[in-house]
Amino acid sequence: MLREGLRISTVAIVMLACALVTAFGTAMIAEMPRVPWIAIGLLVLMAVIVLAIGWPVRRHTHGGKRVESLRAARVLGLAQASALTGAGVAGVYLGPLLRLLPDLGWADSSERALRLGLAVLAALAVVVAGLVVQAWCRVNEDDDEDDVPKAPAT
């Protein structure tokens, strides 16, 4: 886990790198990847699950029920991993989509472009969910000082 949190620039670099690799990779082979509908559904489900797992931590940071610190750390790790995974998957689908844009007039290309576009949006939903949950895990510096007993003044 990163001490300062995962930055949007890091997520963008991962997505761009994956997009470039897959764009050049699909240029080397003649066939574009097909995206099954189930992949899009699973990405959306993953975003919902990340938000659901992070919700108790959000409640805790807003004065709700207490959450163990180990669980909160695990949620933070999941959030950061989800954001990076979503960025990678978005890049993997974005590369072929960009290569397919000039051929949108063909019937098969239009359906592939639609599925690739929906997959990119679903993967970006995972990125957003991860970054939102990461933000929920952020604790004010003042909160840490309240838990530490103060030494008696002499």
Short mmCIF file of C-alpha atoms in Angstrom, two decimals:
data_model
loop_
_atom_site.label_atom_id
_atom_site.label_comp_id
_atom_site.label_asym_id
_atom_site.label_seq_id
_atom_site.Cartn_x
_atom_site.Cartn_y
_atom_site.Cartn_z
CA MET A 1 0.00 0.00 0.00
CA LEU A 2 1.13 3.48 -0.72
CA ARG A 3 1.56 5.88 2.18
CA GLU A 4 0.17 8.91 0.39
CA GLY A 5 -2.38 6.98 -1.63
CA LEU A 6 -2.62 6.01 -5.24
CA ARG A 7 -2.47 9.02 -7.54
CA ILE A 8 -4.64 9.50 -10.61
CA SER A 9 -1.49 10.10 -12.66
CA THR A 10 -0.24 6.62 -11.76
CA VAL A 11 -3.55 5.10 -12.79
CA ALA A 12 -3.47 7.04 -16.08
CA ILE A 13 0.09 5.87 -16.83
CA VAL A 14 -0.90 2.23 -16.26
CA MET A 15 -3.91 2.63 -18.54
CA LEU A 16 -1.94 4.39 -21.25
CA ALA A 17 0.86 1.81 -21.16
CA CYS A 18 -1.61 -1.07 -21.48
CA ALA A 19 -3.46 0.72 -24.28
CA LEU A 20 -0.25 1.28 -26.25
CA VAL A 21 0.90 -2.31 -25.80
CA THR A 22 -2.41 -3.76 -26.93
CA ALA A 23 -2.79 -1.28 -29.80
CA PHE A 24 0.60 -2.27 -31.18
CA GLY A 25 0.00 -5.92 -30.32
CA THR A 26 -3.25 -6.04 -32.27
CA ALA A 27 -1.50 -4.32 -35.16
CA MET A 28 0.91 -7.26 -35.33
CA ILE A 29 -1.87 -9.83 -35.53
CA ALA A 30 -4.78 -9.64 -37.93
CA GLU A 31 -7.57 -10.37 -35.44
CA MET A 32 -9.18 -8.00 -32.96
CA PRO A 33 -10.12 -9.39 -29.54
CA ARG A 34 -13.77 -10.16 -28.86
CA VAL A 35 -15.23 -9.01 -25.56
CA PRO A 36 -17.86 -11.32 -24.07
CA TRP A 37 -20.81 -9.68 -22.36
CA ILE A 38 -19.99 -11.58 -19.19
CA ALA A 39 -16.66 -9.71 -18.93
CA ILE A 40 -18.47 -6.38 -18.92
CA GLY A 41 -20.93 -7.62 -16.30
CA LEU A 42 -18.16 -8.96 -14.08
CA LEU A 43 -16.30 -5.64 -14.21
CA VAL A 44 -19.43 -3.79 -13.11
CA LEU A 45 -19.97 -6.38 -10.37
CA MET A 46 -16.37 -5.91 -9.23
CA ALA A 47 -16.90 -2.15 -8.90
CA VAL A 48 -20.04 -2.71 -6.82
CA ILE A 49 -18.27 -5.23 -4.58
CA VAL A 50 -15.35 -2.86 -3.94
CA LEU A 51 -17.78 -0.11 -2.95
CA ALA A 52 -19.74 -2.49 -0.71
CA ILE A 53 -16.59 -3.70 1.05
CA GLY A 54 -15.40 -0.14 1.58
CA TRP A 55 -18.71 1.16 2.94
CA PRO A 56 -18.13 0.10 6.59
CA VAL A 57 -14.83 1.99 6.60
CA ARG A 58 -16.63 5.08 5.30
CA ARG A 59 -19.21 4.79 8.06
CA HIS A 60 -16.40 4.51 10.62
CA THR A 61 -14.60 7.61 9.35
CA HIS A 62 -17.88 9.54 9.53
CA GLY A 63 -18.49 8.64 13.18
CA GLY A 64 -20.20 5.28 12.79
CA LYS A 65 -19.45 1.79 13.99
CA ARG A 66 -15.80 1.00 14.74
CA VAL A 67 -13.76 -1.00 12.21
CA GLU A 68 -10.61 -2.91 13.11
CA SER A 69 -7.49 -1.25 11.77
CA LEU A 70 -6.32 -4.46 10.06
CA ARG A 71 -9.61 -4.71 8.19
CA ALA A 72 -9.37 -1.06 7.14
CA ALA A 73 -5.82 -1.66 5.88
CA ARG A 74 -7.01 -4.66 3.88
CA VAL A 75 -9.84 -2.60 2.40
CA LEU A 76 -7.31 0.08 1.43
CA GLY A 77 -5.12 -2.55 -0.25
CA LEU A 78 -8.13 -3.91 -2.13
CA ALA A 79 -9.11 -0.42 -3.24
CA GLN A 80 -5.65 0.39 -4.59
CA ALA A 81 -5.32 -2.99 -6.30
CA SER A 82 -8.76 -2.56 -7.85
CA ALA A 83 -7.91 0.87 -9.20
CA LEU A 84 -4.71 -0.42 -10.80
CA THR A 85 -6.40 -3.55 -12.15
CA GLY A 86 -9.25 -1.50 -13.59
CA ALA A 87 -6.74 0.83 -15.24
CA GLY A 88 -4.90 -2.11 -16.79
CA VAL A 89 -8.09 -3.70 -18.07
CA ALA A 90 -9.34 -0.37 -19.42
CA GLY A 91 -6.07 0.05 -21.29
CA VAL A 92 -6.20 -3.49 -22.65
CA TYR A 93 -9.64 -2.78 -24.15
CA LEU A 94 -8.88 0.83 -25.12
CA GLY A 95 -5.97 -0.08 -27.41
CA PRO A 96 -8.01 -2.25 -29.80
CA LEU A 97 -10.90 0.20 -29.61
CA LEU A 98 -8.68 3.02 -30.87
CA ARG A 99 -7.43 0.81 -33.69
CA LEU A 100 -11.01 -0.10 -34.59
CA LEU A 101 -12.36 3.45 -34.82
CA PRO A 102 -11.48 4.01 -38.51
CA ASP A 103 -13.41 0.84 -39.48
CA LEU A 104 -16.69 1.67 -37.75
CA GLY A 105 -18.62 1.49 -41.03
CA TRP A 106 -18.41 -2.30 -41.10
CA ALA A 107 -21.18 -4.20 -39.29
CA ASP A 108 -18.85 -6.48 -37.33
CA SER A 109 -16.62 -3.56 -36.37
CA SER A 110 -19.53 -1.61 -34.91
CA GLU A 111 -20.51 -4.43 -32.56
CA ARG A 112 -16.92 -5.01 -31.49
CA ALA A 113 -16.43 -1.29 -30.92
CA LEU A 114 -19.60 -1.17 -28.80
CA ARG A 115 -18.44 -4.09 -26.65
CA LEU A 116 -14.93 -2.68 -26.34
CA GLY A 117 -16.32 0.73 -25.38
CA LEU A 118 -18.61 -0.77 -22.74
CA ALA A 119 -15.71 -2.82 -21.39
CA VAL A 120 -13.59 0.34 -21.11
CA LEU A 121 -16.40 2.11 -19.25
CA ALA A 122 -16.91 -0.86 -16.91
CA ALA A 123 -13.17 -1.01 -16.20
CA LEU A 124 -13.17 2.73 -15.50
CA ALA A 125 -16.00 2.11 -13.03
CA VAL A 126 -13.63 -0.26 -11.19
CA VAL A 127 -10.96 2.47 -11.19
CA VAL A 128 -13.39 5.03 -9.80
CA ALA A 129 -14.66 2.61 -7.16
CA GLY A 130 -11.10 1.87 -6.05
CA LEU A 131 -10.17 5.54 -5.83
CA VAL A 132 -13.38 6.40 -3.97
CA VAL A 133 -12.85 3.63 -1.41
CA GLN A 134 -9.24 4.75 -1.03
CA ALA A 135 -10.52 8.23 -0.22
CA TRP A 136 -12.94 6.73 2.32
CA CYS A 137 -9.98 5.09 4.07
CA ARG A 138 -8.18 8.38 4.58
CA VAL A 139 -7.95 9.37 8.24
CA ASN A 140 -7.32 12.85 9.55
CA GLU A 141 -4.07 13.32 11.45
CA ASP A 142 -6.04 14.55 14.48
CA ASP A 143 -7.90 11.21 14.74
CA ASP A 144 -4.68 9.29 15.32
CA GLU A 145 -3.68 11.51 18.23
CA ASP A 146 -6.97 10.87 20.08
CA ASP A 147 -6.20 7.16 20.51
CA VAL A 148 -2.80 7.71 22.11
CA PRO A 149 -2.91 8.34 25.87
CA LYS A 150 -1.23 11.57 26.83
CA ALA A 151 1.58 11.60 29.35
CA PRO A 152 0.78 13.40 32.59
CA ALA A 153 2.27 16.85 32.92
CA THR A 154 4.94 17.13 35.57
#
